Coordinates of C-alpha atoms in Angstrom, one line a residue:
Chain A
M26 CA -126.5 18.3 8.0
S27 CA -128.5 16.0 5.6
Q28 CA -126.1 13.0 6.0
T29 CA -126.9 11.3 8.9
L30 CA -123.5 8.3 10.4
V31 CA -126.2 6.7 12.0
F32 CA -129.5 5.8 11.2
V33 CA -132.5 3.9 12.8
R34 CA -135.8 3.7 10.5
T35 CA -138.9 5.4 11.5
K36 CA -141.6 4.6 8.7
S37 CA -141.1 1.9 6.0
E38 CA -140.3 3.5 2.2
P39 CA -143.8 2.9 0.3
L40 CA -144.4 0.5 -2.4
D41 CA -144.4 2.0 -6.0
P42 CA -145.1 1.0 -9.0
P43 CA -142.6 1.2 -11.7
P44 CA -142.8 4.7 -13.9
T45 CA -144.8 4.6 -17.2
L46 CA -143.2 2.9 -19.7
S47 CA -144.5 4.8 -22.9
S48 CA -145.6 1.9 -24.7
S49 CA -147.0 3.8 -28.2
V50 CA -146.3 2.7 -30.8
L51 CA -144.8 6.0 -32.3
V52 CA -142.4 5.9 -29.5
W53 CA -141.6 1.8 -29.7
A54 CA -140.8 2.7 -33.7
R55 CA -138.7 5.9 -32.7
A56 CA -136.5 3.6 -30.3
N57 CA -136.6 0.4 -32.5
L58 CA -136.9 1.7 -36.4
F59 CA -135.1 5.2 -36.5
S60 CA -133.1 5.2 -33.6
S61 CA -130.4 6.3 -35.9
I62 CA -129.2 7.6 -39.7
G63 CA -128.5 4.1 -40.4
S64 CA -130.9 2.2 -38.7
T65 CA -133.5 4.8 -40.5
V66 CA -131.7 3.8 -43.7
T67 CA -132.3 0.1 -43.3
T68 CA -135.7 0.2 -41.9
L69 CA -137.0 2.3 -45.4
A70 CA -134.4 0.1 -47.2
F71 CA -136.3 -3.3 -46.4
V72 CA -139.8 -1.7 -46.4
A73 CA -139.4 -0.6 -50.2
L74 CA -138.0 -4.2 -51.2
V75 CA -141.1 -6.1 -49.3
L76 CA -143.5 -3.2 -51.0
W77 CA -141.4 -4.7 -54.1
L78 CA -140.9 -8.1 -53.7
L79 CA -145.0 -8.5 -51.8
P80 CA -147.5 -7.5 -54.8
E81 CA -145.5 -9.7 -57.7
L82 CA -145.3 -12.8 -55.2
F83 CA -149.2 -12.3 -54.5
S84 CA -149.8 -11.7 -58.5
W85 CA -148.2 -14.6 -59.9
T86 CA -149.4 -17.1 -57.0
I87 CA -152.5 -15.8 -56.7
T88 CA -154.2 -13.6 -59.4
Q89 CA -152.2 -14.0 -62.7
A90 CA -152.3 -17.8 -61.3
V91 CA -154.4 -20.5 -63.9
W92 CA -156.2 -22.3 -61.1
N93 CA -158.7 -25.0 -63.4
A94 CA -157.4 -26.0 -66.8
K95 CA -157.1 -29.4 -68.1
D96 CA -153.9 -30.0 -69.5
G97 CA -151.1 -27.7 -69.8
E98 CA -152.5 -25.6 -73.1
A99 CA -154.1 -23.3 -70.3
C100 CA -150.8 -22.6 -68.6
R101 CA -148.5 -22.1 -72.0
Q102 CA -150.4 -19.3 -72.8
H103 CA -151.1 -17.3 -69.5
Q104 CA -147.2 -17.1 -68.4
D105 CA -147.3 -15.0 -65.2
G106 CA -148.7 -16.6 -63.3
A107 CA -148.2 -20.2 -61.6
C108 CA -150.0 -23.5 -62.7
W109 CA -151.7 -24.6 -60.2
A110 CA -154.2 -26.5 -62.4
F111 CA -150.9 -28.7 -63.2
I112 CA -150.7 -29.6 -59.1
S113 CA -154.0 -30.2 -58.7
A114 CA -154.6 -32.4 -62.0
K115 CA -151.0 -34.5 -60.4
L116 CA -151.7 -34.7 -56.8
D117 CA -152.9 -38.4 -56.9
Y118 CA -149.5 -38.9 -57.9
L119 CA -147.9 -36.7 -55.9
R120 CA -148.9 -38.4 -52.9
F121 CA -149.5 -42.4 -53.3
G122 CA -146.9 -42.7 -56.5
S123 CA -148.5 -46.1 -58.5
Y124 CA -149.9 -47.1 -55.5
P125 CA -153.2 -49.6 -57.5
V126 CA -156.0 -46.5 -57.6
D127 CA -158.6 -48.6 -56.1
Q128 CA -156.5 -49.8 -53.1
R129 CA -155.6 -45.7 -52.3
W130 CA -157.6 -45.6 -49.4
R131 CA -155.5 -47.7 -47.6
V132 CA -153.1 -44.7 -47.4
N133 CA -155.0 -42.5 -46.7
L134 CA -156.5 -44.2 -44.0
T135 CA -153.1 -45.2 -42.9
E136 CA -152.5 -41.4 -42.3
W137 CA -155.3 -40.4 -41.1
V138 CA -154.3 -42.6 -38.0
G139 CA -151.1 -41.4 -38.4
A140 CA -152.2 -37.7 -37.8
V141 CA -154.7 -38.5 -35.4
L142 CA -152.2 -40.8 -33.6
I143 CA -149.4 -37.9 -33.4
A144 CA -151.5 -35.2 -32.7
W145 CA -152.5 -36.9 -29.5
L146 CA -149.2 -37.7 -28.9
L147 CA -147.9 -34.0 -28.8
W148 CA -150.5 -32.1 -27.4
P149 CA -149.4 -31.8 -23.9
E150 CA -152.8 -31.5 -22.3
A151 CA -154.5 -34.5 -23.8
P152 CA -155.5 -37.6 -21.4
K153 CA -153.7 -40.7 -21.2
R154 CA -151.2 -39.8 -23.8
G155 CA -149.1 -42.6 -22.5
M156 CA -152.1 -44.9 -24.1
A157 CA -151.4 -42.4 -27.0
A158 CA -147.2 -43.9 -27.3
L159 CA -148.0 -47.2 -26.6
L160 CA -150.4 -47.4 -30.0
F161 CA -147.8 -45.1 -32.2
F162 CA -145.4 -47.3 -31.0
A163 CA -146.5 -50.5 -30.9
I164 CA -150.0 -51.5 -32.6
F165 CA -149.6 -48.5 -35.7
P166 CA -146.1 -49.6 -37.1
I167 CA -147.5 -53.2 -37.5
F168 CA -151.4 -51.2 -38.5
A169 CA -149.5 -49.0 -41.0
F170 CA -147.7 -52.3 -42.5
V171 CA -150.9 -55.2 -42.6
L172 CA -152.5 -51.7 -44.0
L173 CA -150.3 -50.5 -46.9
H174 CA -148.3 -53.9 -47.8
G175 CA -151.6 -56.2 -48.1
S176 CA -152.8 -59.8 -45.9
G177 CA -154.5 -62.6 -47.4
W178 CA -155.4 -63.6 -44.3
L179 CA -157.6 -60.7 -43.9
G180 CA -158.5 -59.8 -47.9
L181 CA -156.3 -57.5 -48.7
P182 CA -154.9 -57.6 -52.0
I183 CA -150.7 -57.3 -51.4
V184 CA -149.2 -54.2 -53.1
D185 CA -145.7 -54.3 -53.2
T186 CA -143.4 -51.8 -52.6
L187 CA -142.5 -51.0 -55.7
L188 CA -145.5 -49.5 -56.8
W189 CA -144.9 -47.1 -53.1
G190 CA -144.4 -43.7 -53.8
G191 CA -145.0 -40.0 -53.7
M192 CA -145.5 -38.8 -49.9
L193 CA -146.4 -41.5 -48.7
I194 CA -142.3 -43.1 -49.7
T195 CA -141.4 -39.2 -48.5
L196 CA -143.8 -39.7 -44.5
L197 CA -143.0 -43.2 -44.1
T198 CA -139.0 -42.8 -44.3
A199 CA -139.7 -39.6 -42.0
A200 CA -141.4 -41.7 -39.7
V201 CA -139.7 -44.4 -39.1
G202 CA -136.3 -42.2 -39.5
I203 CA -137.4 -40.5 -36.5
V204 CA -139.4 -43.3 -34.4
F205 CA -136.1 -45.5 -34.2
S206 CA -133.3 -43.5 -34.6
L207 CA -133.9 -41.3 -31.3
P208 CA -134.3 -44.6 -29.1
L209 CA -131.6 -45.8 -31.2
G210 CA -129.5 -43.4 -30.2
V211 CA -129.9 -43.0 -26.5
L212 CA -128.6 -46.3 -26.0
L213 CA -125.5 -45.6 -28.3
A214 CA -124.8 -42.1 -26.3
L215 CA -125.6 -44.5 -23.3
G216 CA -123.1 -47.1 -24.7
R217 CA -120.6 -44.7 -25.4
R218 CA -120.8 -43.8 -21.6
S219 CA -120.6 -47.3 -20.5
R220 CA -117.9 -48.4 -18.1
M221 CA -117.2 -51.8 -20.1
P222 CA -114.5 -51.7 -22.7
V223 CA -116.4 -53.9 -25.1
V224 CA -119.8 -51.9 -25.0
R225 CA -118.2 -48.7 -25.5
S226 CA -116.0 -49.3 -28.4
A227 CA -118.2 -51.4 -30.2
S228 CA -120.8 -47.5 -29.9
I229 CA -117.5 -44.8 -30.5
L230 CA -117.2 -47.2 -33.7
F231 CA -120.1 -46.8 -34.9
I232 CA -121.1 -43.6 -34.4
E233 CA -117.5 -42.4 -36.0
F234 CA -117.6 -44.8 -38.5
V235 CA -121.6 -43.1 -39.7
R236 CA -120.2 -39.6 -39.2
G237 CA -117.3 -40.4 -40.8
V238 CA -118.8 -40.7 -44.4
P239 CA -121.8 -39.4 -46.4
F240 CA -125.8 -40.6 -46.4
I241 CA -125.5 -41.8 -49.8
T242 CA -122.5 -43.8 -49.8
I243 CA -125.0 -45.6 -46.5
L244 CA -128.0 -45.6 -48.6
F245 CA -125.3 -47.5 -51.7
M246 CA -124.2 -49.6 -48.8
A247 CA -127.7 -50.4 -47.4
N248 CA -128.7 -51.1 -51.0
A249 CA -126.1 -53.2 -51.7
M250 CA -124.5 -54.8 -48.9
L251 CA -127.5 -55.8 -46.2
P252 CA -129.2 -58.3 -49.2
L253 CA -124.9 -59.6 -49.1
F254 CA -124.7 -60.1 -45.0
L255 CA -128.1 -61.8 -45.3
P256 CA -129.7 -65.4 -46.7
E257 CA -131.0 -65.2 -50.2
A258 CA -135.0 -65.9 -48.4
W259 CA -134.6 -63.4 -45.7
A260 CA -133.3 -60.1 -48.7
P261 CA -134.6 -57.3 -47.7
D262 CA -137.4 -55.8 -49.3
R263 CA -136.4 -52.5 -51.4
L264 CA -138.0 -50.3 -49.3
L265 CA -136.9 -51.4 -46.0
R266 CA -133.1 -51.1 -47.3
P267 CA -133.2 -47.7 -47.4
L268 CA -135.5 -47.4 -44.1
V269 CA -132.4 -49.5 -42.0
G270 CA -130.0 -47.4 -43.6
M271 CA -132.2 -43.8 -42.8
A272 CA -132.2 -44.9 -39.2
L273 CA -128.5 -46.2 -38.5
F274 CA -127.7 -42.9 -39.9
S275 CA -129.8 -40.2 -38.2
A276 CA -129.3 -42.5 -35.0
A277 CA -125.2 -42.2 -34.7
Y278 CA -125.7 -38.1 -35.1
M279 CA -128.6 -38.3 -32.4
A280 CA -126.2 -40.0 -29.9
E281 CA -123.7 -37.4 -29.9
E282 CA -126.5 -35.3 -29.3
V283 CA -127.9 -37.1 -25.8
R284 CA -124.7 -37.4 -24.9
G285 CA -124.2 -34.1 -24.6
G286 CA -127.5 -34.0 -23.1
L287 CA -125.3 -36.2 -20.2
Q288 CA -122.6 -34.8 -20.1
S289 CA -124.4 -31.6 -19.4
L290 CA -125.7 -32.8 -15.4
R291 CA -124.2 -32.8 -12.9
R292 CA -122.9 -35.6 -11.2
G293 CA -124.8 -35.4 -8.0
Q294 CA -128.4 -36.0 -10.2
Y295 CA -126.7 -39.6 -10.3
E296 CA -125.2 -39.7 -6.9
A297 CA -128.6 -39.0 -5.4
A298 CA -130.3 -41.4 -7.7
M299 CA -127.5 -43.8 -6.9
A300 CA -127.9 -42.7 -3.0
L301 CA -132.2 -43.7 -2.7
G302 CA -131.2 -47.5 -4.6
L303 CA -132.3 -46.7 -8.3
S304 CA -130.8 -49.6 -10.7
Y305 CA -129.1 -48.3 -13.0
P306 CA -132.5 -48.9 -15.8
L307 CA -134.7 -46.9 -13.5
M308 CA -131.4 -44.2 -13.0
M309 CA -131.2 -43.7 -16.6
G310 CA -135.4 -43.7 -17.4
L311 CA -136.4 -42.4 -14.0
V312 CA -133.7 -38.9 -13.3
I313 CA -131.6 -38.6 -16.2
L314 CA -132.9 -38.9 -19.2
P315 CA -135.9 -37.1 -18.9
Q316 CA -133.3 -34.2 -17.9
A317 CA -130.8 -35.2 -20.7
L318 CA -133.0 -35.4 -23.5
T319 CA -134.7 -31.9 -22.5
L320 CA -131.8 -29.8 -22.7
V321 CA -131.3 -31.3 -25.8
I322 CA -134.7 -31.0 -27.6
P323 CA -133.1 -28.0 -29.8
G324 CA -130.8 -30.0 -31.1
I325 CA -132.8 -34.0 -31.6
V326 CA -135.5 -31.1 -33.3
N327 CA -132.5 -30.1 -35.5
N328 CA -131.7 -33.8 -36.4
F329 CA -135.5 -34.4 -37.1
V330 CA -135.3 -32.1 -39.4
G331 CA -132.2 -33.1 -41.2
L332 CA -133.8 -36.1 -41.4
F333 CA -136.9 -35.2 -43.4
M334 CA -134.8 -33.0 -45.4
D335 CA -132.4 -36.2 -46.3
T336 CA -135.5 -38.7 -47.0
T337 CA -134.9 -36.9 -50.8
L338 CA -132.1 -38.7 -51.4
V339 CA -133.5 -42.0 -51.3
S340 CA -134.3 -41.1 -54.9
I341 CA -131.0 -42.0 -56.0
V342 CA -131.4 -45.6 -54.9
G343 CA -134.7 -46.2 -57.3
L344 CA -137.8 -44.9 -54.6
A345 CA -139.4 -42.3 -56.2
D346 CA -140.4 -39.8 -52.9
F347 CA -142.5 -36.8 -53.2
L348 CA -139.3 -34.7 -55.6
E349 CA -139.0 -37.6 -57.5
A350 CA -142.3 -38.0 -57.7
M351 CA -143.0 -33.9 -58.9
N352 CA -139.7 -34.9 -61.0
N353 CA -141.2 -37.1 -62.8
A354 CA -144.6 -35.5 -63.1
M355 CA -143.0 -32.6 -64.8
K356 CA -141.9 -34.6 -68.0
D357 CA -145.4 -35.5 -68.4
P358 CA -145.6 -33.9 -72.4
A359 CA -148.8 -32.8 -72.2
W360 CA -148.2 -30.7 -69.1
S361 CA -144.8 -29.2 -70.7
G362 CA -144.0 -25.6 -70.6
P363 CA -142.4 -22.8 -68.5
T364 CA -144.2 -22.6 -65.7
I365 CA -144.4 -25.7 -64.5
M366 CA -141.4 -26.1 -63.2
P367 CA -141.6 -23.4 -61.1
T368 CA -144.9 -24.4 -59.8
G369 CA -143.9 -27.6 -59.0
Y370 CA -140.7 -26.4 -56.8
V371 CA -142.6 -24.1 -54.6
F372 CA -145.0 -26.1 -54.2
A373 CA -142.7 -28.8 -53.2
G374 CA -140.4 -25.9 -51.5
V375 CA -144.1 -25.6 -49.4
F376 CA -144.5 -29.0 -48.5
Y377 CA -141.5 -29.6 -47.1
F378 CA -141.3 -26.4 -44.9
M379 CA -144.3 -26.8 -43.4
F380 CA -143.4 -29.8 -41.8
C381 CA -140.2 -29.0 -40.8
F382 CA -141.7 -25.2 -39.9
G383 CA -144.0 -26.9 -37.6
M384 CA -141.4 -29.7 -35.8
T385 CA -139.1 -26.4 -35.0
R386 CA -142.3 -24.4 -33.6
Y387 CA -143.5 -27.5 -31.6
S388 CA -139.8 -27.5 -30.2
A389 CA -139.7 -24.6 -29.0
F390 CA -143.6 -24.3 -27.9
V391 CA -142.4 -27.5 -25.9
E392 CA -139.4 -25.9 -24.8
G393 CA -141.1 -22.5 -23.5
K394 CA -143.5 -25.0 -21.9
L395 CA -140.7 -26.7 -19.6
A396 CA -139.1 -23.8 -18.9
K397 CA -142.3 -22.1 -17.3
G398 CA -143.3 -25.2 -15.4
R399 CA -140.0 -25.2 -13.8
K400 CA -138.6 -21.7 -13.5
R401 CA -135.4 -22.2 -13.4
Chain B
M16 CA -135.7 -59.8 8.5
R17 CA -132.5 -59.9 6.6
T18 CA -130.2 -62.8 6.9
P19 CA -126.5 -61.1 7.2
A20 CA -124.1 -62.1 4.4
T21 CA -121.2 -62.6 7.4
G22 CA -120.9 -65.2 9.5
G23 CA -120.9 -64.3 13.5
H24 CA -122.5 -60.6 12.8
D25 CA -123.1 -58.3 15.7
A26 CA -127.2 -57.1 15.9
T27 CA -126.4 -54.1 17.4
L28 CA -123.4 -52.9 14.9
A29 CA -125.0 -50.4 11.9
I30 CA -121.1 -49.8 10.0
D31 CA -118.3 -52.1 10.8
F32 CA -115.2 -50.5 9.2
I33 CA -112.5 -52.6 9.4
G34 CA -109.1 -51.4 7.9
V35 CA -110.3 -49.7 5.2
H36 CA -107.9 -48.3 2.6
K37 CA -108.5 -45.7 -0.4
W38 CA -106.7 -44.5 -3.1
Y39 CA -107.3 -41.5 -5.9
G40 CA -104.7 -42.6 -8.7
T41 CA -101.6 -43.1 -6.1
F42 CA -103.5 -40.6 -3.8
H43 CA -103.5 -41.9 -0.5
A44 CA -107.0 -41.2 0.5
L45 CA -108.4 -43.1 3.3
R46 CA -105.6 -45.2 5.3
N47 CA -106.4 -47.7 7.2
I48 CA -109.7 -46.8 9.1
N49 CA -111.2 -48.0 11.9
L50 CA -114.5 -47.4 12.9
T51 CA -117.8 -48.6 14.9
V52 CA -120.9 -47.1 14.6
K53 CA -123.3 -48.7 16.7
R54 CA -127.4 -49.1 15.8
G55 CA -128.7 -45.5 17.0
E56 CA -125.5 -43.7 17.9
R57 CA -125.2 -40.4 16.3
I58 CA -121.4 -39.7 15.2
V59 CA -119.8 -36.3 13.7
I60 CA -117.0 -36.8 11.5
C61 CA -115.2 -33.3 11.6
G62 CA -111.7 -32.1 10.0
P63 CA -109.6 -30.0 7.3
S64 CA -110.9 -30.1 4.1
G65 CA -109.2 -32.8 1.9
S66 CA -108.8 -35.0 5.3
G67 CA -111.1 -37.7 3.8
K68 CA -114.0 -37.1 6.2
S69 CA -116.7 -37.1 2.5
T70 CA -114.6 -40.0 1.3
L71 CA -115.8 -42.0 4.5
I72 CA -119.0 -41.6 4.8
R73 CA -119.2 -41.7 1.0
C74 CA -117.9 -45.7 1.0
V75 CA -120.9 -46.5 3.7
N76 CA -122.6 -46.9 0.5
G77 CA -121.0 -47.8 -2.2
L78 CA -120.6 -44.1 -4.2
E79 CA -116.6 -44.7 -3.7
E80 CA -115.2 -48.1 -3.8
H81 CA -112.2 -48.6 -0.6
Q82 CA -109.7 -51.1 -2.3
R83 CA -108.3 -52.7 1.3
G84 CA -110.1 -53.6 4.2
S85 CA -114.2 -54.0 4.6
I86 CA -117.1 -52.2 5.3
I87 CA -120.0 -54.2 6.6
V88 CA -123.2 -52.3 6.9
D89 CA -126.3 -53.6 8.8
G90 CA -124.6 -56.4 8.2
V91 CA -123.9 -56.5 4.3
E92 CA -120.5 -56.8 3.2
L93 CA -119.4 -54.1 0.5
T94 CA -118.7 -55.9 -2.4
R95 CA -118.4 -55.2 -6.1
D96 CA -121.1 -57.2 -6.5
V97 CA -123.7 -54.1 -7.9
K98 CA -126.8 -56.2 -6.3
R99 CA -125.4 -56.2 -2.9
I100 CA -124.4 -52.4 -3.0
D101 CA -128.1 -51.6 -4.3
E102 CA -129.7 -53.7 -1.3
V103 CA -127.3 -51.3 1.2
R104 CA -128.7 -48.5 -0.3
K105 CA -132.0 -49.1 0.1
D106 CA -131.8 -48.9 3.7
V107 CA -129.1 -46.1 3.6
G108 CA -130.1 -42.2 3.4
M109 CA -128.0 -39.9 2.1
V110 CA -128.3 -36.5 1.9
F111 CA -125.8 -34.6 -0.3
Q112 CA -124.2 -30.8 0.4
S113 CA -125.9 -29.3 -2.9
F114 CA -129.0 -31.2 -2.0
N115 CA -129.2 -32.9 -5.2
L116 CA -133.3 -32.8 -5.7
F117 CA -134.4 -34.3 -9.0
P118 CA -135.3 -30.5 -10.9
H119 CA -137.7 -32.6 -13.5
L120 CA -140.0 -33.4 -10.7
T121 CA -142.3 -32.0 -8.5
V122 CA -141.5 -32.3 -4.6
L123 CA -143.6 -34.8 -4.0
E124 CA -142.8 -37.2 -7.1
N125 CA -139.0 -36.5 -5.7
C126 CA -140.4 -38.2 -2.2
T127 CA -142.1 -40.8 -3.7
L128 CA -140.5 -41.6 -6.9
A129 CA -137.7 -44.6 -4.8
P130 CA -140.3 -46.1 -2.6
I131 CA -142.7 -46.7 -5.8
W132 CA -139.5 -47.6 -8.1
V133 CA -137.1 -49.6 -5.3
R134 CA -139.5 -50.5 -2.7
K135 CA -142.8 -51.2 -5.3
T136 CA -144.6 -49.4 -2.9
P137 CA -148.2 -48.8 -4.3
K138 CA -148.1 -45.0 -5.7
R139 CA -151.3 -43.6 -3.0
Q140 CA -150.1 -45.2 0.0
A141 CA -146.3 -43.9 -1.2
E142 CA -147.8 -40.3 -1.5
D143 CA -149.2 -40.7 1.9
I144 CA -146.1 -41.3 3.9
A145 CA -144.1 -39.1 1.6
M146 CA -147.3 -36.2 2.7
K147 CA -146.6 -37.9 6.6
L148 CA -142.0 -36.7 6.0
L149 CA -143.1 -33.2 4.6
R150 CA -145.0 -32.2 7.6
R151 CA -142.3 -33.6 9.7
V152 CA -139.6 -31.7 7.8
K153 CA -142.6 -28.4 8.3
I154 CA -143.0 -27.9 4.0
P155 CA -146.3 -30.3 3.4
E156 CA -147.6 -27.0 1.4
Q157 CA -144.6 -26.8 -1.1
A158 CA -145.7 -30.7 -2.3
S159 CA -146.9 -29.7 -5.9
K160 CA -143.6 -27.2 -6.7
Y161 CA -141.1 -27.5 -8.2
P162 CA -138.1 -27.3 -6.2
A163 CA -136.2 -24.3 -7.9
Q164 CA -139.1 -22.7 -6.7
L165 CA -137.6 -23.3 -2.5
S166 CA -135.5 -21.6 -1.2
G167 CA -132.0 -24.0 -0.4
G168 CA -132.9 -24.6 3.7
Q169 CA -136.7 -26.4 2.1
Q170 CA -134.7 -28.1 -0.6
Q171 CA -132.4 -29.8 1.7
R172 CA -135.3 -30.4 4.0
V173 CA -137.0 -31.9 1.4
A174 CA -133.8 -33.8 0.5
I175 CA -133.9 -35.3 4.1
A176 CA -137.6 -36.3 3.8
R177 CA -137.0 -37.6 0.1
A178 CA -134.4 -40.5 1.9
L179 CA -136.5 -40.9 5.0
C180 CA -139.1 -42.4 2.8
M181 CA -137.4 -45.4 1.7
N182 CA -137.6 -46.1 5.8
P183 CA -133.7 -46.3 6.3
R184 CA -132.3 -47.7 9.0
I185 CA -128.9 -45.5 8.1
M186 CA -128.5 -41.6 7.4
L187 CA -125.6 -40.2 5.7
F188 CA -125.0 -36.3 5.7
D189 CA -122.7 -34.9 3.8
E190 CA -121.9 -31.5 4.6
P191 CA -126.0 -30.5 4.2
T192 CA -125.3 -27.3 5.7
S193 CA -122.8 -25.9 3.9
A194 CA -124.1 -24.7 1.0
L195 CA -126.9 -22.8 3.0
D196 CA -127.4 -19.2 3.0
P197 CA -126.9 -18.4 7.1
E198 CA -130.4 -17.5 8.2
M199 CA -131.5 -21.0 6.8
V200 CA -128.5 -23.3 8.7
K201 CA -131.0 -23.7 11.6
E202 CA -133.7 -25.1 10.2
V203 CA -131.9 -27.7 8.4
L204 CA -130.1 -28.6 11.7
D205 CA -133.4 -28.6 13.6
T206 CA -134.5 -30.8 11.4
M207 CA -131.7 -33.3 12.5
S208 CA -132.0 -32.9 15.8
E209 CA -135.2 -33.8 16.1
L210 CA -134.8 -37.2 13.8
A211 CA -131.3 -37.4 16.4
Q212 CA -133.9 -37.7 18.7
E213 CA -135.6 -40.5 17.7
G214 CA -133.0 -42.4 17.6
M215 CA -131.6 -42.9 14.1
T216 CA -128.6 -43.7 13.5
M217 CA -126.8 -41.1 11.9
M218 CA -123.4 -40.2 10.1
V219 CA -122.8 -36.8 9.9
V220 CA -119.8 -34.5 7.8
T221 CA -120.1 -30.8 9.7
H222 CA -118.2 -27.8 10.8
E223 CA -121.4 -27.2 13.2
M224 CA -119.6 -28.1 16.0
G225 CA -122.6 -26.3 18.0
F226 CA -125.0 -29.4 16.1
A227 CA -121.8 -31.9 17.2
R228 CA -122.1 -30.4 20.7
Q229 CA -125.1 -30.7 21.1
V230 CA -126.3 -34.1 19.3
A231 CA -123.0 -36.4 18.6
D232 CA -122.6 -39.3 20.5
R233 CA -119.2 -39.6 19.2
V234 CA -116.6 -36.8 17.0
V235 CA -114.8 -38.2 14.9
F236 CA -111.8 -35.8 13.8
M237 CA -109.7 -36.6 10.3
D238 CA -106.8 -35.5 8.8
N239 CA -104.9 -36.3 6.2
G240 CA -106.7 -39.7 5.4
E241 CA -106.4 -41.2 8.8
I242 CA -108.6 -41.2 12.1
V243 CA -106.9 -38.5 14.5
E244 CA -109.0 -38.4 17.6
I245 CA -112.9 -40.3 18.7
N246 CA -113.8 -39.0 21.7
A247 CA -117.0 -38.3 23.3
P248 CA -118.2 -34.1 22.4
D249 CA -117.1 -32.6 25.9
P250 CA -113.7 -33.9 26.5
F251 CA -112.9 -33.8 22.7
F252 CA -113.7 -29.9 22.7
D253 CA -113.3 -29.0 26.4
N254 CA -110.0 -31.2 26.1
P255 CA -108.3 -32.5 22.8
R256 CA -105.1 -34.2 23.2
H257 CA -104.1 -35.0 19.9
Q258 CA -101.8 -32.1 18.8
R259 CA -103.6 -32.1 15.2
T260 CA -106.5 -31.8 16.8
K261 CA -106.1 -28.4 19.0
L262 CA -104.9 -26.8 15.8
F263 CA -107.6 -27.5 14.1
L264 CA -110.5 -26.4 16.4
S265 CA -108.3 -23.6 17.4
Q266 CA -108.7 -22.9 14.0
I267 CA -112.5 -22.9 13.6
L268 CA -113.4 -21.9 17.4
H269 CA -112.7 -18.3 18.0

């Protein structure tokens, strides 16, 4: 009798809030950490591991570490902790390589200006980001080159690139690679999808060739072959050659990443842009690329991270990048000792990790922001 | 205003198809199309799926290339010349089945993109025009939202406003209501009817026979890539003459 065949609503069902979800820590822990015997065992094992490792780590890096020392003697006597005194003693060399001591303010200034511009560029709410982009991509490279290399006209002594080293080389290589590989990669990706057979074939040839050889080969080739192709007076600088190699190598990978983004857009986007009368450059620049690049942010950042790691390979063609500078510093007999090598490599690891982790976090932040803005 | 690219052009003609053929590979998609659309005329094209009706209107703004015959739009003959195609596209608005709004831009930005970059209209002025047209399609309050936050019917009305912002002389509609939920079809058809009353030249591919009867000056029936019958709506629906038209109408009007 309760079930009726014909029904007309006379009174609306009330809109109720959902049943209260218990949010206490204990309930959460029971559901997520101790839901079964297996999960309980795993949880306890991990807690034990952390409890065992953390104090070790803490005492090695903090309490038992040697913080101040004139030379390696204190570290040799105190082998239970890191030898941070070594890092602070060598920090200038790790940062600048053999860059003349009285000229190092030029590197500092360049790095500060670069850092400020990057922060301005990356902070989404910052005013006039277009201006930041212009300054960073057009003015800053010239500014940095003049300041770092020197110019007789401005009264800055020339500093030969042979003397550059340390973090300066690492940051410079990474920055040049990042700044040039993305636009080059975009051009290659568009070339690969071009309807013009010559452009398409050339792009495919370049991309597949570069992806088919190891980066070290590219570096050797840039080092040995670039001078052969160009007249002697133009022979590129010893530092410039690996930079070119780095940009070209990275561009090929970037191109494939961007192509993936281009392919995932629906044809309707192209058609709508064309139907509105947008020319090819306008269609690509205003409609297609903004969407395609947004879609492949994780892949692009992944490439940037790989590129940052690959900067360590320039040591093979004779540049003293940060890691190479660290290796050199560790050979100093005054600082020889069993704790020097672990200290040096832990520091180097933290340095690389900070940059790469920063990049991946920033990309996650941008993705989250875009997802929120568009509510897809 | 514009120097006609073809000599002896009749200024009352909006679109002229003369012996147009198109192939997809070996498939003969358009067969000897001859059709003249006068300025201010509303043409509705109907026919079974795969009959070539979408292909036909996509030829008008060069989204599809025809291989034989000629198409003259507003006095400009469509050739492979990219500049000439872009010239035609500025004056021909198009509305798609799947809206194709730009998801990374707000509604207002969708509407001002082409006027600012193609017509070089100052930004402020382009925004004024866009707001005027958004009011006309009755969604000015959505201007700062992104397309994904709108219903299908609202998105399609934005798409119409976006096309109108370029101040086109001809509007093409490629099944504008086919992707909409039923309760949203009317709002889009109403917008199109208003546009028709203002004298816009329109070519509409649609299955909405009520709209065709109410708004069209002539109905074109296509089947298998050829035009089978052209007639004014009343005789077309009440008294179809070709066997294939009769069959088609009996299938869709129950």
